[in-house]
C-alpha positions as a LaTeX table, in Angstrom:
\begin{tabular}{lrrr}
\hline
Residue & $x$ (\AA) & $y$ (\AA) & $z$ (\AA) \\
\hline
Met1 & 80.74 & $-36.30$ & 12.06 \\
Tyr2 & 78.64 & $-33.62$ & 13.76 \\
Glu3 & 81.73 & $-31.43$ & 14.00 \\
Ala4 & 82.51 & $-32.02$ & 10.32 \\
His5 & 79.05 & $-30.88$ & 9.28 \\
Phe6 & 79.84 & $-27.38$ & 10.54 \\
Gly7 & 83.64 & $-27.39$ & 10.64 \\
Ile8 & 84.19 & $-28.07$ & 6.95 \\
Pro9 & 82.19 & $-25.04$ & 5.70 \\
Met10 & 83.67 & $-22.91$ & 8.50 \\
Ala11 & 87.12 & $-23.81$ & 7.21 \\
Gly12 & 86.12 & $-22.62$ & 3.75 \\
Ala13 & 86.04 & $-26.13$ & 2.31 \\
Val14 & 83.22 & $-27.92$ & 0.47 \\
Leu15 & 81.22 & $-30.88$ & 1.77 \\
Asn16 & 80.57 & $-33.92$ & $-0.43$ \\
Ala17 & 78.42 & $-36.58$ & 1.23 \\
Val18 & 78.95 & $-39.88$ & $-0.59$ \\
Asn19 & 76.21 & $-42.50$ & $-0.74$ \\
Val20 & 77.61 & $-45.68$ & 0.83 \\
Arg21 & 75.30 & $-47.78$ & $-1.37$ \\
Leu22 & 77.41 & $-46.88$ & $-4.40$ \\
Asn23 & 80.07 & $-49.32$ & $-5.54$ \\
Ala24 & 83.78 & $-48.64$ & $-5.21$ \\
Asp25 & 84.22 & $-47.74$ & $-8.90$ \\
Thr26 & 81.58 & $-45.02$ & $-8.71$ \\
Ile27 & 82.93 & $-43.65$ & $-5.44$ \\
Ala28 & 86.42 & $-43.56$ & $-6.95$ \\
Phe29 & 85.05 & $-41.51$ & $-9.83$ \\
Leu30 & 83.40 & $-39.04$ & $-7.44$ \\
Leu31 & 86.53 & $-38.60$ & $-5.33$ \\
Gly32 & 88.66 & $-38.08$ & $-8.41$ \\
His33 & 86.24 & $-35.75$ & $-10.16$ \\
Cys34 & 85.92 & $-33.42$ & $-7.16$ \\
Ser35 & 89.64 & $-33.64$ & $-6.30$ \\
Ala36 & 88.86 & $-34.71$ & $-2.74$ \\
Ala37 & 91.52 & $-33.59$ & $-0.26$ \\
Val38 & 90.12 & $-35.38$ & 2.81 \\
Val39 & 87.96 & $-38.48$ & 3.11 \\
Met40 & 86.15 & $-39.11$ & 6.40 \\
Val41 & 84.60 & $-42.54$ & 6.74 \\
Asp42 & 82.82 & $-44.49$ & 9.46 \\
Gln43 & 84.68 & $-47.63$ & 10.50 \\
Glu44 & 81.85 & $-49.75$ & 9.08 \\
Phe45 & 82.59 & $-48.54$ & 5.55 \\
Phe46 & 86.38 & $-48.29$ & 5.70 \\
Leu47 & 86.95 & $-51.24$ & 3.36 \\
Leu48 & 84.70 & $-49.62$ & 0.75 \\
Ala49 & 86.61 & $-46.34$ & 1.02 \\
Glu50 & 89.95 & $-48.13$ & 0.84 \\
Glu51 & 88.90 & $-50.01$ & $-2.30$ \\
Ala52 & 87.69 & $-46.78$ & $-3.92$ \\
Leu53 & 90.94 & $-44.98$ & $-3.15$ \\
Thr54 & 92.96 & $-47.88$ & $-4.55$ \\
Ile55 & 90.96 & $-47.72$ & $-7.79$ \\
Leu56 & 91.49 & $-43.95$ & $-7.90$ \\
Glu57 & 95.25 & $-44.33$ & $-7.45$ \\
Asn58 & 95.48 & $-46.96$ & $-10.17$ \\
Lys59 & 93.50 & $-44.85$ & $-12.64$ \\
Ser60 & 95.43 & $-41.66$ & $-11.92$ \\
Lys61 & 98.75 & $-43.52$ & $-12.25$ \\
Gly62 & 100.27 & $-41.48$ & $-9.46$ \\
Lys63 & 99.35 & $-38.12$ & $-10.99$ \\
Ser64 & 97.01 & $-37.15$ & $-8.13$ \\
Asn65 & 97.68 & $-36.92$ & $-4.41$ \\
Arg66 & 96.00 & $-39.48$ & $-2.18$ \\
Pro67 & 93.40 & $-37.79$ & 0.07 \\
Leu68 & 93.95 & $-37.72$ & 3.81 \\
Leu69 & 91.94 & $-40.68$ & 5.12 \\
Ile70 & 90.20 & $-40.24$ & 8.48 \\
Val71 & 88.36 & $-43.11$ & 10.16 \\
Ile72 & 85.55 & $-42.49$ & 12.63 \\
Ala73 & 85.47 & $-45.02$ & 15.47 \\
Glu74 & 82.23 & $-46.13$ & 17.08 \\
Lys75 & 82.53 & $-46.58$ & 20.84 \\
Asn76 & 80.24 & $-49.59$ & 21.12 \\
Cys77 & 81.48 & $-51.40$ & 18.01 \\
Asp78 & 84.23 & $-53.90$ & 17.32 \\
Pro79 & 87.57 & $-51.97$ & 17.35 \\
Thr80 & 89.16 & $-54.34$ & 14.81 \\
Pro81 & 88.18 & $-52.27$ & 11.72 \\
Val82 & 89.67 & $-49.16$ & 13.32 \\
Gln83 & 92.94 & $-50.94$ & 14.09 \\
Tyr84 & 93.08 & $-52.16$ & 10.50 \\
Ala85 & 92.43 & $-48.63$ & 9.23 \\
Leu86 & 95.21 & $-47.19$ & 11.38 \\
Glu87 & 97.61 & $-49.84$ & 10.09 \\
Lys88 & 96.71 & $-48.71$ & 6.57 \\
Gly89 & 97.69 & $-45.14$ & 7.34 \\
Ala90 & 94.33 & $-43.68$ & 8.30 \\
Val91 & 93.98 & $-41.12$ & 11.11 \\
Glu92 & 91.42 & $-41.61$ & 13.88 \\
Phe93 & 88.84 & $-38.79$ & 13.90 \\
Glu94 & 89.23 & $-37.71$ & 17.54 \\
Lys95 & 93.02 & $-37.68$ & 17.18 \\
Phe96 & 92.63 & $-35.54$ & 14.09 \\
Leu97 & 90.52 & $-33.02$ & 16.03 \\
Glu98 & 93.23 & $-32.76$ & 18.67 \\
Thr99 & 95.60 & $-31.37$ & 16.03 \\
Gly100 & 93.33 & $-28.39$ & 15.43 \\
Asp101 & 93.76 & $-24.85$ & 16.71 \\
Pro102 & 91.32 & $-24.12$ & 19.57 \\
Asp103 & 91.78 & $-20.40$ & 18.93 \\
Phe104 & 90.91 & $-20.64$ & 15.25 \\
Ser105 & 88.78 & $-17.66$ & 14.29 \\
Trp106 & 86.40 & $-18.67$ & 11.55 \\
Lys107 & 84.87 & $-16.18$ & 9.17 \\
Pro108 & 81.60 & $-16.38$ & 7.26 \\
Pro109 & 81.85 & $-16.62$ & 3.46 \\
Gln110 & 82.68 & $-13.36$ & 1.71 \\
Asp111 & 79.92 & $-14.09$ & $-0.77$ \\
Glu112 & 76.70 & $-15.99$ & $-0.01$ \\
Trp113 & 76.98 & $-17.64$ & $-3.42$ \\
Gln114 & 80.20 & $-19.43$ & $-2.46$ \\
Ser115 & 80.05 & $-23.23$ & $-2.60$ \\
Ile116 & 79.17 & $-25.10$ & 0.57 \\
Ala117 & 78.41 & $-28.59$ & $-0.70$ \\
Leu118 & 78.75 & $-30.81$ & $-3.74$ \\
Gly119 & 76.39 & $-33.63$ & $-4.65$ \\
Tyr120 & 76.31 & $-36.05$ & $-7.55$ \\
Thr121 & 73.63 & $-37.60$ & $-9.71$ \\
Ser122 & 73.26 & $-41.37$ & $-9.70$ \\
Gly123 & 74.87 & $-41.84$ & $-13.10$ \\
Thr124 & 71.76 & $-43.13$ & $-14.85$ \\
Thr125 & 72.70 & $-41.70$ & $-18.25$ \\
Ala126 & 76.51 & $-41.67$ & $-18.05$ \\
Ser127 & 79.10 & $-40.83$ & $-15.42$ \\
Pro128 & 77.66 & $-39.03$ & $-12.37$ \\
Lys129 & 77.43 & $-35.26$ & $-12.72$ \\
Gly130 & 78.28 & $-32.87$ & $-9.91$ \\
Val131 & 75.76 & $-30.38$ & $-8.53$ \\
Val132 & 77.06 & $-27.48$ & $-6.44$ \\
Leu133 & 75.05 & $-25.95$ & $-3.58$ \\
His134 & 75.94 & $-22.48$ & $-2.31$ \\
His135 & 75.69 & $-21.04$ & 1.21 \\
Arg136 & 72.56 & $-19.06$ & 0.36 \\
Gly137 & 70.83 & $-22.15$ & $-1.00$ \\
Ala138 & 71.72 & $-24.18$ & 2.09 \\
Tyr139 & 70.39 & $-21.42$ & 4.34 \\
Cys140 & 67.10 & $-21.14$ & 2.46 \\
Trp141 & 66.72 & $-24.92$ & 2.16 \\
Lys142 & 66.91 & $-25.19$ & 5.93 \\
Phe143 & 63.54 & $-23.47$ & 6.18 \\
Ala144 & 61.97 & $-25.66$ & 3.50 \\
Phe145 & 63.42 & $-28.85$ & 4.99 \\
Gly146 & 62.07 & $-28.13$ & 8.43 \\
Gly147 & 65.09 & $-29.25$ & 10.46 \\
Glu148 & 64.77 & $-32.28$ & 12.72 \\
Val149 & 62.84 & $-35.11$ & 11.09 \\
Thr150 & 61.00 & $-36.73$ & 13.99 \\
Ala151 & 57.31 & $-37.33$ & 14.58 \\
Asn152 & 57.26 & $-34.84$ & 17.45 \\
Ala153 & 58.99 & $-32.14$ & 15.39 \\
Val154 & 56.60 & $-32.57$ & 12.46 \\
Tyr155 & 53.47 & $-32.57$ & 14.60 \\
Ser156 & 54.76 & $-29.52$ & 16.50 \\
Ala157 & 55.44 & $-27.63$ & 13.26 \\
Ile158 & 51.94 & $-28.38$ & 12.01 \\
Ala159 & 50.32 & $-27.42$ & 15.30 \\
His160 & 52.33 & $-24.29$ & 16.12 \\
Leu161 & 53.84 & $-22.94$ & 12.88 \\
Gly162 & 50.85 & $-22.99$ & 10.57 \\
Val163 & 52.14 & $-25.74$ & 8.25 \\
Thr164 & 49.64 & $-26.57$ & 5.49 \\
His165 & 51.67 & $-28.79$ & 3.11 \\
Phe166 & 53.93 & $-31.69$ & 3.97 \\
Ser167 & 55.95 & $-33.83$ & 1.55 \\
Ala168 & 58.40 & $-36.54$ & 2.54 \\
Ala169 & 59.74 & $-39.96$ & 1.64 \\
Pro170 & 57.52 & $-42.93$ & 2.54 \\
Val171 & 59.84 & $-43.94$ & 5.38 \\
Val172 & 59.29 & $-40.54$ & 7.03 \\
Leu173 & 55.53 & $-40.74$ & 6.56 \\
Asn174 & 55.51 & $-44.20$ & 8.14 \\
Thr175 & 57.44 & $-42.84$ & 11.11 \\
Ile176 & 54.84 & $-40.13$ & 11.63 \\
Val177 & 51.79 & $-42.33$ & 11.14 \\
Asn178 & 53.10 & $-45.04$ & 13.48 \\
Ala179 & 54.52 & $-42.70$ & 16.12 \\
Pro180 & 53.71 & $-43.32$ & 19.81 \\
Lys181 & 50.73 & $-41.34$ & 21.03 \\
Glu182 & 52.88 & $-39.17$ & 23.30 \\
Glu183 & 54.86 & $-37.92$ & 20.25 \\
Thr184 & 51.78 & $-36.79$ & 18.34 \\
Ile185 & 49.51 & $-33.77$ & 18.55 \\
Leu186 & 46.07 & $-34.97$ & 17.51 \\
Pro187 & 43.63 & $-33.97$ & 16.26 \\
Leu188 & 45.47 & $-31.61$ & 13.93 \\
Pro189 & 44.30 & $-28.00$ & 14.10 \\
Arg190 & 43.92 & $-27.69$ & 10.32 \\
Leu191 & 43.82 & $-29.61$ & 7.07 \\
Val192 & 47.33 & $-30.59$ & 5.91 \\
His193 & 48.15 & $-31.69$ & 2.36 \\
Val194 & 50.41 & $-34.75$ & 2.53 \\
Ser195 & 52.20 & $-36.14$ & $-0.51$ \\
Thr196 & 55.19 & $-38.19$ & $-1.54$ \\
Lys197 & 56.88 & $-38.65$ & $-4.94$ \\
His198 & 53.90 & $-37.37$ & $-6.93$ \\
Cys199 & 53.38 & $-34.12$ & $-8.84$ \\
Cys200 & 51.36 & $-32.03$ & $-6.41$ \\
Pro201 & 49.55 & $-29.76$ & $-8.95$ \\
Ser202 & 47.93 & $-32.82$ & $-10.51$ \\
Thr203 & 47.11 & $-34.77$ & $-7.37$ \\
Leu204 & 46.02 & $-31.96$ & $-5.05$ \\
Cys205 & 43.20 & $-29.48$ & $-5.27$ \\
Thr206 & 43.95 & $-25.80$ & $-4.64$ \\
Trp207 & 42.25 & $-24.86$ & $-1.38$ \\
Lys208 & 39.88 & $-21.91$ & $-1.34$ \\
Pro209 & 39.58 & $-19.79$ & 1.84 \\
Glu210 & 35.77 & $-19.87$ & 1.74 \\
Trp211 & 35.88 & $-23.64$ & 2.24 \\
Asp212 & 37.22 & $-23.19$ & 5.78 \\
Leu213 & 33.70 & $-22.69$ & 7.13 \\
Leu214 & 32.19 & $-25.74$ & 5.42 \\
Pro215 & 31.44 & $-29.02$ & 7.25 \\
Thr216 & 34.41 & $-31.37$ & 7.57 \\
Asp217 & 32.97 & $-34.04$ & 5.26 \\
Leu218 & 32.34 & $-31.47$ & 2.53 \\
Gln219 & 35.86 & $-30.07$ & 2.95 \\
Ala220 & 37.27 & $-33.56$ & 2.45 \\
Arg221 & 35.14 & $-34.11$ & $-0.66$ \\
Leu222 & 36.24 & $-30.83$ & $-2.22$ \\
Asn223 & 39.88 & $-31.39$ & $-1.32$ \\
Ala224 & 39.81 & $-34.88$ & $-2.88$ \\
Arg225 & 39.19 & $-33.43$ & $-6.34$ \\
Gln226 & 42.22 & $-33.52$ & $-8.61$ \\
Gly227 & 43.92 & $-30.35$ & $-9.74$ \\
Val228 & 45.65 & $-29.72$ & $-13.05$ \\
Arg229 & 45.78 & $-32.83$ & $-15.23$ \\
Tyr230 & 48.78 & $-33.88$ & $-17.33$ \\
Val231 & 48.91 & $-36.33$ & $-20.22$ \\
Ser232 & 51.25 & $-38.61$ & $-18.28$ \\
Leu233 & 48.73 & $-38.83$ & $-15.43$ \\
Glu234 & 45.64 & $-39.55$ & $-17.50$ \\
His235 & 45.22 & $-43.01$ & $-15.99$ \\
Leu236 & 46.01 & $-42.03$ & $-12.42$ \\
Asp237 & 43.67 & $-43.75$ & $-9.99$ \\
Val238 & 43.27 & $-44.28$ & $-6.24$ \\
Val239 & 42.83 & $-47.96$ & $-5.39$ \\
Ser240 & 42.68 & $-50.30$ & $-2.44$ \\
Pro241 & 46.18 & $-51.63$ & $-1.63$ \\
Thr242 & 44.71 & $-55.07$ & $-0.86$ \\
Asp243 & 42.84 & $-55.90$ & $-4.07$ \\
Met244 & 43.82 & $-52.97$ & $-6.37$ \\
Thr245 & 40.19 & $-51.99$ & $-7.01$ \\
Pro246 & 39.24 & $-48.27$ & $-7.20$ \\
Val247 & 38.10 & $-46.87$ & $-3.86$ \\
Leu248 & 34.93 & $-44.88$ & $-3.34$ \\
Ala249 & 35.31 & $-41.20$ & $-4.23$ \\
Asp250 & 33.65 & $-40.13$ & $-0.99$ \\
Gly251 & 36.46 & $-38.13$ & 0.58 \\
Lys252 & 36.74 & $-40.73$ & 3.36 \\
Thr253 & 37.92 & $-44.06$ & 1.93 \\
Met254 & 41.72 & $-44.34$ & 1.94 \\
Gly255 & 43.71 & $-45.77$ & $-0.96$ \\
Glu256 & 46.96 & $-45.67$ & $-2.91$ \\
Ile257 & 47.68 & $-43.59$ & $-6.02$ \\
Val258 & 48.55 & $-45.93$ & $-8.90$ \\
Phe259 & 48.75 & $-46.10$ & $-12.69$ \\
Arg260 & 47.51 & $-48.89$ & $-14.93$ \\
Ala261 & 49.53 & $-51.74$ & $-16.43$ \\
Ile262 & 52.87 & $-49.98$ & $-16.93$ \\
Leu263 & 55.09 & $-49.74$ & $-13.89$ \\
Glu264 & 58.04 & $-48.01$ & $-15.55$ \\
Ile265 & 58.94 & $-46.91$ & $-19.04$ \\
Ser266 & 62.09 & $-45.44$ & $-20.51$ \\
Val267 & 62.53 & $-44.27$ & $-24.10$ \\
Val268 & 65.94 & $-44.06$ & $-25.77$ \\
Ala269 & 67.19 & $-43.52$ & $-29.31$ \\
Arg270 & 67.86 & $-46.51$ & $-31.58$ \\
Pro271 & 69.79 & $-46.27$ & $-34.86$ \\
Asp272 & 67.43 & $-45.92$ & $-37.83$ \\
Glu273 & 68.42 & $-46.36$ & $-41.49$ \\
Gln274 & 65.93 & $-43.76$ & $-42.68$ \\
Trp275 & 65.86 & $-41.15$ & $-39.91$ \\
Gly276 & 69.22 & $-41.66$ & $-38.26$ \\
Glu277 & 67.55 & $-42.38$ & $-34.93$ \\
Ser278 & 64.06 & $-43.36$ & $-33.80$ \\
Pro279 & 62.40 & $-43.94$ & $-30.40$ \\
Cys280 & 62.75 & $-47.31$ & $-28.71$ \\
Ala281 & 60.70 & $-47.96$ & $-25.56$ \\
Phe282 & 61.70 & $-50.23$ & $-22.70$ \\
Val283 & 58.76 & $-51.18$ & $-20.50$ \\
Thr284 & 58.36 & $-52.85$ & $-17.11$ \\
Leu285 & 54.83 & $-53.98$ & $-16.35$ \\
Asn286 & 53.06 & $-54.00$ & $-13.02$ \\
Pro287 & 53.50 & $-57.39$ & $-11.31$ \\
Asp288 & 49.79 & $-58.21$ & $-11.57$ \\
Val289 & 49.72 & $-57.69$ & $-15.36$ \\
Lys290 & 50.12 & $-60.92$ & $-17.30$ \\
Glu291 & 52.21 & $-60.55$ & $-20.44$ \\
Thr292 & 50.26 & $-63.15$ & $-22.42$ \\
Asp293 & 50.83 & $-61.59$ & $-25.84$ \\
Pro294 & 53.84 & $-59.24$ & $-25.91$ \\
Gln295 & 53.29 & $-58.35$ & $-29.55$ \\
Gln296 & 49.68 & $-57.31$ & $-28.95$ \\
Leu297 & 50.63 & $-55.39$ & $-25.83$ \\
Ala298 & 53.37 & $-53.56$ & $-27.75$ \\
Glu299 & 50.89 & $-52.66$ & $-30.48$ \\
Asp300 & 48.45 & $-51.37$ & $-27.86$ \\
Ile301 & 51.15 & $-49.15$ & $-26.39$ \\
Met302 & 52.09 & $-47.77$ & $-29.80$ \\
Lys303 & 48.43 & $-47.25$ & $-30.70$ \\
Phe304 & 47.88 & $-45.33$ & $-27.49$ \\
Ser305 & 51.02 & $-43.28$ & $-28.16$ \\
Arg306 & 49.86 & $-42.38$ & $-31.67$ \\
Ser307 & 46.61 & $-41.03$ & $-30.23$ \\
Lys308 & 48.44 & $-38.76$ & $-27.81$ \\
Met309 & 51.56 & $-37.49$ & $-29.57$ \\
Pro310 & 53.13 & $-36.70$ & $-32.95$ \\
Lys311 & 53.88 & $-39.71$ & $-35.14$ \\
Tyr312 & 57.64 & $-39.28$ & $-35.00$ \\
Trp313 & 57.52 & $-39.45$ & $-31.19$ \\
Val314 & 55.91 & $-42.89$ & $-31.20$ \\
Pro315 & 58.30 & $-45.78$ & $-30.38$ \\
Lys316 & 58.96 & $-48.09$ & $-33.31$ \\
Leu317 & 59.86 & $-50.91$ & $-30.96$ \\
Val318 & 58.66 & $-51.82$ & $-27.46$ \\
Phe319 & 60.89 & $-54.10$ & $-25.42$ \\
Phe320 & 59.63 & $-55.72$ & $-22.20$ \\
Gly321 & 61.77 & $-56.66$ & $-19.25$ \\
Pro322 & 63.41 & $-55.41$ & $-16.04$ \\
Phe323 & 65.56 & $-52.29$ & $-16.22$ \\
Pro324 & 69.24 & $-52.08$ & $-15.31$ \\
Met325 & 69.24 & $-50.01$ & $-12.13$ \\
Thr326 & 71.79 & $-48.10$ & $-10.08$ \\
Thr327 & 72.30 & $-48.95$ & $-6.42$ \\
Thr328 & 70.03 & $-46.01$ & $-5.59$ \\
Gly329 & 67.18 & $-47.40$ & $-7.69$ \\
Lys330 & 67.42 & $-45.25$ & $-10.83$ \\
Ile331 & 67.30 & $-46.49$ & $-14.41$ \\
Gln332 & 70.68 & $-46.70$ & $-16.15$ \\
Lys333 & 69.64 & $-45.21$ & $-19.47$ \\
His334 & 73.12 & $-45.42$ & $-20.95$ \\
Leu335 & 72.88 & $-49.22$ & $-20.71$ \\
Leu336 & 69.49 & $-49.12$ & $-22.41$ \\
Arg337 & 71.02 & $-47.06$ & $-25.22$ \\
Glu338 & 73.74 & $-49.67$ & $-25.61$ \\
Lys339 & 71.12 & $-52.41$ & $-25.74$ \\
Ala340 & 69.13 & $-50.52$ & $-28.38$ \\
Lys341 & 72.30 & $-50.03$ & $-30.41$ \\
Glu342 & 73.11 & $-53.75$ & $-30.19$ \\
Met343 & 69.73 & $-54.53$ & $-31.79$ \\
Gly344 & 70.98 & $-52.93$ & $-34.97$ \\
Pro345 & 69.36 & $-50.11$ & $-36.95$ \\
Met346 & 65.68 & $-50.04$ & $-37.80$ \\
Lys347 & 65.22 & $-50.96$ & $-41.45$ \\
Lys348 & 63.56 & $-48.63$ & $-43.91$ \\
Ser349 & 59.84 & $-49.29$ & $-44.04$ \\
\hline
\end{tabular}
C-alpha cells in the first residue's frame, strides 16, 4: 500500500481511501459514485469488498464495468483469504506490481489544482457526498499535519521547530502522554496549547508576548482564562473526571471540558399545518442526568431556547432518546427527519 500512496497520483489517477467500518451498501455507493477503476483491499477486508462490488453490479444491472480487484497479502497472516480472493478473480498486489514498467517516467501534474484524492462524508443527512482534494491542498496540508504521528516526532517538533499549538484526536494525545520516557523530550521548552475536538477561540486564551517573562504559575493562570465566548458554549465547564465536580480555577488542577445535562442535540424540520415546517429537537442526555419528568425537562429546554433565540427558532417538540448513528459515530439526520415526519404535522395552535 505504501507504493500505492505515491504511485496512484504519479500515474495521474485519484486516491479514494474507503473507511472499512462502513457497511457494504455504503461502500458500493462510493465505488459507483466515483466510478472506481481499481479497488485495492487488504486480505482481511476482502469479503467486505467483494460484497460491495456484488451490490454495485446488481444495482448497475451490467451498465458499469467491474473495477480491477487487487488483494494485498500479509506475510504473517493466514493465506486462506488470499487464495479465496484469487479464485474469485482478484490479482495479488505484488504480482500486479510486476506487470508495471520499470522505466516509466512520471510527470508532476500540469496544474497544482488537479485532483489528487477524493473523500466522502459519512452520509449523516443523505447519501455520502464526495469532497475533492487537489495537489496543492495535499502539499500544504502536509505541513499542517506534521508528518509522522509518533510521540518522538511530536516531542521533537515541539522542541526543535517552535511548535506552539497542537491539536489531535484523543487516541493520539493518549499515545503522547503515555509514551516511554526515552521517546519524550521533557520538560518542554515552551508553553504549548493542546486541544482536541473543541473550538479553540472559545477554550483558549490568546497569548501575549509580555507574559513570557512572568512566573510560571502566573502564566498558567492567565492562559487558563477563556477566550471568545459563543452562545453554544455558555455552560462550558472544566470538571473532575471522577466525580464531575468543577475543578479549582487555579491554573494547576487538571480536569475535563464538559457541558451540562445535554450530551447531544439535533434539530430537524417537522411538518407544521400553520407554518409548513417547524423545528423539532432530538436530545440525548448525559448518562448521569435522570430523566424523571420528560415533559418538564422539555419545557425547560424550550424556555431556555426562547431566552436565547428568536421565537420561530424554538423547537415546538423535544424528543428524548438515542440517536441513529453511522458506523463512524455521526448522527443520521435523514432518519431523524423521517421520524419527525412520521409523527405527523404540528396542529395549528
